[in-house]
């Protein structure tokens, strides 16, 4: 690891200014990806800009309508320890408790998980399922993109030079909706998803009124499969309907073979994990009167 | 036979090193800081097999902050065909050196090529990257069957038989006649992948080559004397020129017997004129130290209708890695070691491949071969409609049973282990539901003897200092102190054990081969008896009597009596201090049998295995400190379950390890295993005064086949490759 400078701006404009003047800067939130990458030589940095001191990046805001804004540097433990977030976003709390171990969760953030743009990122399929958007600040001002459009390639994202992620915004969950993220790992913790699936379902008048499904670890980026959700619209939430949606998710996947699993095994798991995530989302929707 | 009663042995005192370990004060090699110390880095080969055409270190040497750069050319000159022997048979010096710093060819991805010492580890790493090496890549071969095939790339020109470094052949009785008597014959072939011991502490070594030509080394090693002897051999120096101070060790499991860094740190120190510290990264540990062999084992067993084995045949090919020494010999010696069989043929092959040179790993070679034997027996039991433990009991080895490699067993506990398994609550409990399976298996592992030394010095306050040279990996300070305390009639806390450097105690072999509590324990026992004799003489002088009795910590004679402590307080006035040493080279080794019962659940959709319940059973001879016996049983079981289910070196076609981190190597964590239940069986070893059998290793032998057998019961599939991971279980 080469020596680098460290800066910790206290405001968003200061951070944007620094970023604009330092093209080889790297942003540090929890550092649980960045520091490992720097130490292994996978990434280099002249300057590391710590964004934890910027108030807006450190806030959790649960609005009156239950929409949720999570600052990009908010560590996972603050989500898992937040009673209102637990009550309204049980799936999000679960994901925050699955990223790394307890010590990692003291530092790691969902914002960092999103910016790191790993195909296997645990939080991203769920954020996609929850229709979350990424709020970005940069030299040209602020903009917002849907999370499913944020990642562009393994380790690459939408951010242009000088931009940083400010927060993740999740719109208010509709009544009678539920969400879930499930991942397959051979162990029980401390592992990278071989396949992950995030799902949300909204019920109305006995049929599915809205549904979204996304997968991790089966494509160059976390994969939103609109066809899978769309296939459920207007359908009664039967096992056959969920299975058919899961099959569509499987068909959309383009997994590779690596040390974590073969392409054939991943393809098989796509259908299993997608169906199980839909089933869990459905059961939560049915509980949410 | 009456069972002896003990005051200390069999109790569970707090370990002597406990406070330092739990408070983080214990000093490991990476903690060491010496004045003017500099830091090293190693340059490793990116190729699995390549000729080294040129190494240019000029740019590295020119980098500010660099003190020394070394390559294989810096080894002192020695005859090309020189053989060295430091207790484990003759090895060509060229092989020993070749694995430490490559010369001529690199033989695996991760093979050390050069090393740098610099002002800090970052500069050292930067300098290592500036070393220019021109390679001519050669085709690589990664598995034993491929390496044995005609036309395979050849690793070493000097081996007479291609990549086959050694063959082993054991034969007993009449194999054809035995199979002719069989009413049922089952033959299976099973592969295992290369796996690593997975100790938490990476290898490290700090060396200082003094101007008087003497070298001091601080390192993490299972045997300070073996580290000393190997370093001296590699550097072609007398052993007395090297002093090794063993630091605390964060696990070894056999992998910290070989030297990797010590001679390199010494060479760097010689050039730098300063102490040099080398610490491996986790990836270095995976790719640059010794894992245990991948293997292919074929076993054929015939039985008569009553389930008595009439003949057994085994063919074993083990991957040695880059240099000979695949542990196929112990694999062959143990393949049928649990059973009383008249007609046996065993053939084994030690095969070099382009992977890291293998090292010992807890009962090295035995899990690989037991996997085949114990799964074949499971299939036979099923076909005969016999309980799998009953089948094993009908064939179990006993006192007098001859093993295929020659020896006849003295008193052993194979039958007792099987009976304890059969009577256990676990074996008699129902399985919890569908997609669950229960598997059983047993295994054998030797104990080795080897020399050990110990010194006991009596303090005036009635306590005793114990000086010894055995690396404490699994609680041996406690088990040794307890043996001294038992003889001296003291409490375990009254003995203060210290592990010292190679200049400060008599020669002591490695902590390995399940020997320390047995062999160093014997040295401690003998030294303690000498202490008792000297103390009796002091009491006799004090009381002017001829005979003094000693029992339960009290010396007495003719109405006089003194406690050990009271007599210790009078040593100064009765002739001075009492300090006694003993050195042993014991022959009465026991050997230990172990068994495992495991219940699993398999998710039929994902293939994921959940380990539900595990019971480990082992013959400890006599458990000195039962907690540490249980700890060994649980540790070996946990490692075996990880090996069975998920662990493996995932190599690409070019021989590069793709999962060289604990994130992707997938050892089980505490969340992946239930509490491992233990049943200690005690069939005393007649070769030890307290009946001790070493318990460090046999427990890792049964898990591979026990898991395979449980998976069969859960899924109906007999898999032929370990790891039996979720994808393999689904056939994907």
PDB file of N, CA and C in Angstrom, chain B residues 212 238 276-277 324 338 347 350 365 370 399 423 592 682 713:
ATOM      1  N   UNK B 212      29.513 -12.424  15.146  1.00  0.00           N
ATOM      2  CA  UNK B 212      30.301 -13.602  15.525  1.00  0.00           C
ATOM      3  C   UNK B 212      29.866 -14.854  14.763  1.00  0.00           C
ATOM      4  N   UNK B 238      26.823 -25.327  11.608  1.00  0.00           N
ATOM      5  CA  UNK B 238      26.604 -26.235  12.745  1.00  0.00           C
ATOM      6  C   UNK B 238      25.348 -25.806  13.517  1.00  0.00           C
ATOM      7  N   UNK B 276      16.003  -8.787  11.069  1.00  0.00           N
ATOM      8  CA  UNK B 276      15.013  -8.680   9.984  1.00  0.00           C
ATOM      9  C   UNK B 276      13.798  -9.519  10.352  1.00  0.00           C
ATOM     10  N   UNK B 277      12.634  -8.911  10.199  1.00  0.00           N
ATOM     11  CA  UNK B 277      11.381  -9.591  10.537  1.00  0.00           C
ATOM     12  C   UNK B 277      10.581  -9.856   9.263  1.00  0.00           C
ATOM     13  N   UNK B 324       8.882 -33.931  -3.130  1.00  0.00           N
ATOM     14  CA  UNK B 324       8.404 -35.210  -2.591  1.00  0.00           C
ATOM     15  C   UNK B 324       8.028 -35.131  -1.116  1.00  0.00           C
ATOM     16  N   UNK B 338      -7.859 -49.814  11.494  1.00  0.00           N
ATOM     17  CA  UNK B 338      -8.885 -50.037  12.527  1.00  0.00           C
ATOM     18  C   UNK B 338      -9.377 -51.475  12.552  1.00  0.00           C
ATOM     19  N   UNK B 347      -1.114 -50.324  -2.085  1.00  0.00           N
ATOM     20  CA  UNK B 347      -0.102 -49.677  -2.918  1.00  0.00           C
ATOM     21  C   UNK B 347      -0.328 -48.174  -2.838  1.00  0.00           C
ATOM     22  N   UNK B 350       3.462 -41.406  -4.086  1.00  0.00           N
ATOM     23  CA  UNK B 350       3.744 -40.028  -3.682  1.00  0.00           C
ATOM     24  C   UNK B 350       4.065 -39.275  -4.969  1.00  0.00           C
ATOM     25  N   UNK B 365      -2.458 -37.642   6.084  1.00  0.00           N
ATOM     26  CA  UNK B 365      -2.653 -38.766   5.181  1.00  0.00           C
ATOM     27  C   UNK B 365      -3.801 -39.678   5.583  1.00  0.00           C
ATOM     28  N   UNK B 370      -8.991 -42.982   5.105  1.00  0.00           N
ATOM     29  CA  UNK B 370     -10.151 -43.447   5.889  1.00  0.00           C
ATOM     30  C   UNK B 370     -11.456 -43.134   5.166  1.00  0.00           C
ATOM     31  N   UNK B 399      -5.889 -55.954  20.749  1.00  0.00           N
ATOM     32  CA  UNK B 399      -4.539 -56.303  21.165  1.00  0.00           C
ATOM     33  C   UNK B 399      -4.116 -57.556  20.404  1.00  0.00           C
ATOM     34  N   UNK B 423     -23.349 -47.000  22.478  1.00  0.00           N
ATOM     35  CA  UNK B 423     -24.123 -46.762  23.701  1.00  0.00           C
ATOM     36  C   UNK B 423     -24.458 -45.293  23.912  1.00  0.00           C
ATOM     37  N   UNK B 592      -4.031 -43.912  19.029  1.00  0.00           N
ATOM     38  CA  UNK B 592      -5.365 -43.579  19.511  1.00  0.00           C
ATOM     39  C   UNK B 592      -6.408 -43.818  18.423  1.00  0.00           C
ATOM     40  N   UNK B 682     -11.210 -44.210  28.084  1.00  0.00           N
ATOM     41  CA  UNK B 682      -9.886 -44.323  28.696  1.00  0.00           C
ATOM     42  C   UNK B 682      -9.450 -45.776  28.786  1.00  0.00           C
ATOM     43  N   UNK B 713     -27.253 -41.013   3.646  1.00  0.00           N
ATOM     44  CA  UNK B 713     -28.546 -41.303   4.311  1.00  0.00           C
ATOM     45  C   UNK B 713     -29.542 -40.169   4.069  1.00  0.00           C
TER      46      UNK B 713
END
